[in-house]
CSV table of C-alpha atoms in Angstrom, one decimal:
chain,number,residue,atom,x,y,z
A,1,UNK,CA,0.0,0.0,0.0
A,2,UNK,CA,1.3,3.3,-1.1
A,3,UNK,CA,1.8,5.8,1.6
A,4,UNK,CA,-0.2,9.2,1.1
A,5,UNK,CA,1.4,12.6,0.6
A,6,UNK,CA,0.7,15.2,3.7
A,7,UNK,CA,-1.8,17.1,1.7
A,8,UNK,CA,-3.9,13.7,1.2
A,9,UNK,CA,-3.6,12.9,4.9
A,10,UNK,CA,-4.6,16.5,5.8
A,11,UNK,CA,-7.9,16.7,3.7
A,12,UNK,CA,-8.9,13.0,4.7
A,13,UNK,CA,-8.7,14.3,8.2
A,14,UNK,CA,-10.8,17.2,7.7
A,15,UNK,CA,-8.1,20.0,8.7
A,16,UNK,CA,-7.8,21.9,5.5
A,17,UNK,CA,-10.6,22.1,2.3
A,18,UNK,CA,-10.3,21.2,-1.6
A,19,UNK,CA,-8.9,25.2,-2.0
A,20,UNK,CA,-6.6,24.9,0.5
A,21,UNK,CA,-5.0,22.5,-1.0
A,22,UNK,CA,-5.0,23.5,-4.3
A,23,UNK,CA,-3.7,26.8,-3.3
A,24,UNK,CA,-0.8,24.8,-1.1
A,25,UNK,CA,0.1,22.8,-4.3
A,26,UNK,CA,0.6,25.7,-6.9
A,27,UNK,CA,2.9,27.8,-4.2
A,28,UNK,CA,4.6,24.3,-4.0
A,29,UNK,CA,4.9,24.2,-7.5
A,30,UNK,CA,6.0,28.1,-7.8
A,31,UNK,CA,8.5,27.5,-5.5
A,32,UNK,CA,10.4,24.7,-7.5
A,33,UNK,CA,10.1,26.6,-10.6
A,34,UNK,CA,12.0,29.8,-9.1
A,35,UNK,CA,14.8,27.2,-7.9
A,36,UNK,CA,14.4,25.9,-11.3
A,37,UNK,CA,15.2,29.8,-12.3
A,38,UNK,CA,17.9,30.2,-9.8
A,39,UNK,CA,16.0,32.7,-8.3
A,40,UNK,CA,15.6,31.2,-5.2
A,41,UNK,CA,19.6,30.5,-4.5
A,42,UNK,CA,21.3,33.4,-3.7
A,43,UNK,CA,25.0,31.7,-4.5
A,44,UNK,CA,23.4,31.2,-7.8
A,45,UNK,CA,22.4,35.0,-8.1
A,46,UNK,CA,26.1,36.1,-7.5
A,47,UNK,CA,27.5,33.9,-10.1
A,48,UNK,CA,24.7,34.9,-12.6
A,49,UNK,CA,26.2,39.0,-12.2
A,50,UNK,CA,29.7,37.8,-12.3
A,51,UNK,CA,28.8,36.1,-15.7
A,52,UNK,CA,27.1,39.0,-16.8
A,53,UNK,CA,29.7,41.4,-15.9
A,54,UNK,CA,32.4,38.8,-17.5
A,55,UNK,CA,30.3,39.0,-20.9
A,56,UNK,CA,30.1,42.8,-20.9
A,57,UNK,CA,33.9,43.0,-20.4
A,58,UNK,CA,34.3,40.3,-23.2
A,59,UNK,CA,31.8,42.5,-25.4
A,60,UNK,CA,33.3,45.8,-24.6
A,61,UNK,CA,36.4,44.2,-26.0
A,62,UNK,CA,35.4,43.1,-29.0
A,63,UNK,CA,33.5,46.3,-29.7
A,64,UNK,CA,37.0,48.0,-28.9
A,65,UNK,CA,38.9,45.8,-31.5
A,66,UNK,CA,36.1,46.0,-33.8
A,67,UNK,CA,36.5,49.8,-33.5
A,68,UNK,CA,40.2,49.7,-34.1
A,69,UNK,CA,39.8,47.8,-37.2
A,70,UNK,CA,37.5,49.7,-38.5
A,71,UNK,CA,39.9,53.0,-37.9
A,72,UNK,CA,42.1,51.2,-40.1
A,73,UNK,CA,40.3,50.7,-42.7
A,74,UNK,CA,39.2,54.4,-42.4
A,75,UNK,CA,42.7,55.9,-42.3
A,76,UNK,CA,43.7,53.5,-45.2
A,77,UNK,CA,40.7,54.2,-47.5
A,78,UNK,CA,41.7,58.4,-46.6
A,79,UNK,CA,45.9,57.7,-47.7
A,80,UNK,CA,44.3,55.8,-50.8
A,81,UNK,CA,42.5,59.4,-51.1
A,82,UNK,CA,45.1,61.7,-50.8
A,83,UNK,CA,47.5,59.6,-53.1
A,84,UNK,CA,44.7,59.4,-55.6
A,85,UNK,CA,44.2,63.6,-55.5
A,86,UNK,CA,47.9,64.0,-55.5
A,87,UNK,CA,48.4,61.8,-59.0
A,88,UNK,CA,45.5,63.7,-60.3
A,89,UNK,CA,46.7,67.3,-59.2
A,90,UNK,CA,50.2,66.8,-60.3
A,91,UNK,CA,50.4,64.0,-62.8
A,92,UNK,CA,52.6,65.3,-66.2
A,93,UNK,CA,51.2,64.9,-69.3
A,94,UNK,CA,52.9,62.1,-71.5
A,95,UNK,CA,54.5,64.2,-74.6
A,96,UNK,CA,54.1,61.1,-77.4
A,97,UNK,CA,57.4,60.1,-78.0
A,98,UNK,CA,59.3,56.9,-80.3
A,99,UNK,CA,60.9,56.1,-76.8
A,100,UNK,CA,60.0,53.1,-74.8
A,101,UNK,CA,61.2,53.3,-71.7
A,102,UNK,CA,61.0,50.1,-69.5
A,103,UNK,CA,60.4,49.6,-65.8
A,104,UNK,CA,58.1,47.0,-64.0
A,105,UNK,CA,55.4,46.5,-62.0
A,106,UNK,CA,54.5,43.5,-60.1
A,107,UNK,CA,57.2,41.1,-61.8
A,108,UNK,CA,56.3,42.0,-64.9
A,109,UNK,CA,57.8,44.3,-67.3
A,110,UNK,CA,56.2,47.4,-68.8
A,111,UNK,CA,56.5,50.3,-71.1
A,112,UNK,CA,55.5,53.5,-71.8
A,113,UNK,CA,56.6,55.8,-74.8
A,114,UNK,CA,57.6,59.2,-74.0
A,115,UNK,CA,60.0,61.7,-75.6
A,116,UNK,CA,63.6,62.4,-75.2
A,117,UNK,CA,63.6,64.8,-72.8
A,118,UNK,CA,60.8,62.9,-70.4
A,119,UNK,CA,63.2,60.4,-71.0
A,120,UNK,CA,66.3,62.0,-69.4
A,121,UNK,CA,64.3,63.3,-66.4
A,122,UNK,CA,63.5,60.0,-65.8
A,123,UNK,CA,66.5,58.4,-65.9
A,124,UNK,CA,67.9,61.3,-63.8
A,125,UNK,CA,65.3,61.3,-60.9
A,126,UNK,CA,63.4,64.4,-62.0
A,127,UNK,CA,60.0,62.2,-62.9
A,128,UNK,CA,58.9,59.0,-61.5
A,129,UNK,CA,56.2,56.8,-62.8
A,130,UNK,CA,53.4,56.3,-60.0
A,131,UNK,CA,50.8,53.7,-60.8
A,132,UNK,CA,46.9,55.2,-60.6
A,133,UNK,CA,44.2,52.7,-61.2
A,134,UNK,CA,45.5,50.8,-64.0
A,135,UNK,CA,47.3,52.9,-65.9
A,136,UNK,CA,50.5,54.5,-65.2
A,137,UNK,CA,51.4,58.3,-65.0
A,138,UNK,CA,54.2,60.7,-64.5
A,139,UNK,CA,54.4,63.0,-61.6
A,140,UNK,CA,57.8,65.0,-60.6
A,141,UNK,CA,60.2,63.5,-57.7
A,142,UNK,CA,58.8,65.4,-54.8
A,143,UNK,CA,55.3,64.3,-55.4
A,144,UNK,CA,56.5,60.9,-55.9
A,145,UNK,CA,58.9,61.0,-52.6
A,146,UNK,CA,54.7,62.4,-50.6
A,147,UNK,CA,53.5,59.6,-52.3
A,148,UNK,CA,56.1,56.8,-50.7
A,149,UNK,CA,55.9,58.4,-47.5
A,150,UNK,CA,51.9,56.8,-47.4
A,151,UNK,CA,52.3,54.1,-49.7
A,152,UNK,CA,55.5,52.7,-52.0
A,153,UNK,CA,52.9,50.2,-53.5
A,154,UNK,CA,51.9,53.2,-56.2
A,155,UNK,CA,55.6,54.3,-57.3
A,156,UNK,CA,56.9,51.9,-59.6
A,157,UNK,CA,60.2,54.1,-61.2
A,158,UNK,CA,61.7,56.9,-58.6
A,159,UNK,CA,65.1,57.0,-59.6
A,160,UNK,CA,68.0,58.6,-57.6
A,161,UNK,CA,69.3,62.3,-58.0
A,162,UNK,CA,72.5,61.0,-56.7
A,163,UNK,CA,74.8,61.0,-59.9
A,164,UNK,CA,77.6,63.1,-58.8
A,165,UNK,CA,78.1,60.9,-55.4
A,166,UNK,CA,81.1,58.2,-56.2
A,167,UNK,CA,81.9,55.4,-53.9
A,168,UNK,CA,85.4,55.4,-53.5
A,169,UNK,CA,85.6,51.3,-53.2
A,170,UNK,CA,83.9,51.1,-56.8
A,171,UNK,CA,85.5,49.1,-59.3
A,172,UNK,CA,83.5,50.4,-62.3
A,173,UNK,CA,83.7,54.3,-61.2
A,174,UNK,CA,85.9,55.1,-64.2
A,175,UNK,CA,83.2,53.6,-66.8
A,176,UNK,CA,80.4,55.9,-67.2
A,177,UNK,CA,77.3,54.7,-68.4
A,178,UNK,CA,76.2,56.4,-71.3
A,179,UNK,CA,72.9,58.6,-71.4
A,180,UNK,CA,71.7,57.0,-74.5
A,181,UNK,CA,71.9,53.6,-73.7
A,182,UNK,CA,68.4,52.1,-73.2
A,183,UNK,CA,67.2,48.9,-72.2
């Protein structure tokens, strides 16, 4: 014979009604759903904030690195800017030339025909050739020397002004190389 439960005995002896009961068994089952919850453990309640206060710092750390990243990309998108407005502000039109001169970009070699006198600049530092987009364009050394201060990805032919400055250790300082020799 199964033994009753407290609230059977009680309403078989008459001390509490049919409401009673029924009220006593829904704050019963209340009660196990807030320690279901946690709500009813207050151990439970202080590791709950320190998990939430744990997932703000993780999330205010990711928002911060998110941030930075995004800065980045900002400030790299503005240099892309300025380098663009500086080729377009100070880019030297190509006179048409019969002279190909080669250089390379990316492993690969290119040419662009220009005259004699574009010619000399470049080989004495005076032009460089920047790339903008896909096409390539002339621009004079300084602008080219701004450019590679934000980015030496877009100048592709910057030569040095240096040609008066011997090393004394060269072997080949007595042979000159001649200004029309072309490559």
């Amino acid at each position: 014979m199964a033994a009753k439960s407290l609230q059977e005995q009680l309403l078989g002896a008459g001390l509490i009604d049919k409401k009673k009961a029924k009220k006593i068994k829904t704050e019963q089952m209340q009660h196990k759903q807030k320690v279901k919850n946690g709500k009813a453990a207050p151990i439970d309640e202080r590791a709950r904030l320190e998990e939430l206060k744990r997932q703000r710092e993780e999330k205010a750390e990711r928002d911060r690195i998110l941030n930075l990243e995004q800065q980045k990309i900002a400030q790299k998108k503005a240099i892309q800017g300025q380098i663009r407005q500086m080729i377009e502000q100070n880019r030297i039109r190509k006179e048409e030339g019969d002279i190909a001169y080669h250089f390379t970009d990316d492993k690969v070699v290119k040419q662009i025909y220009i005259s004699q006198t574009m010619h000399d600049d470049l080989s004495r530092g005076r032009l460089a050739i920047v790339r903008l987009d896909q096409a390539y364009e002339l621009v004079a050394e300084p602008v080219a020397a701004k450019i590679k201060e934000r980015d030496e990805a877009y100048v592709l032919v910057c030569n040095n002004r240096l040609d008066d400055a011997v090393d004394e250790d060269d072997p080949y300082a007595d042979f000159k190389i001649p200004d029309d020799l072309m490559w």
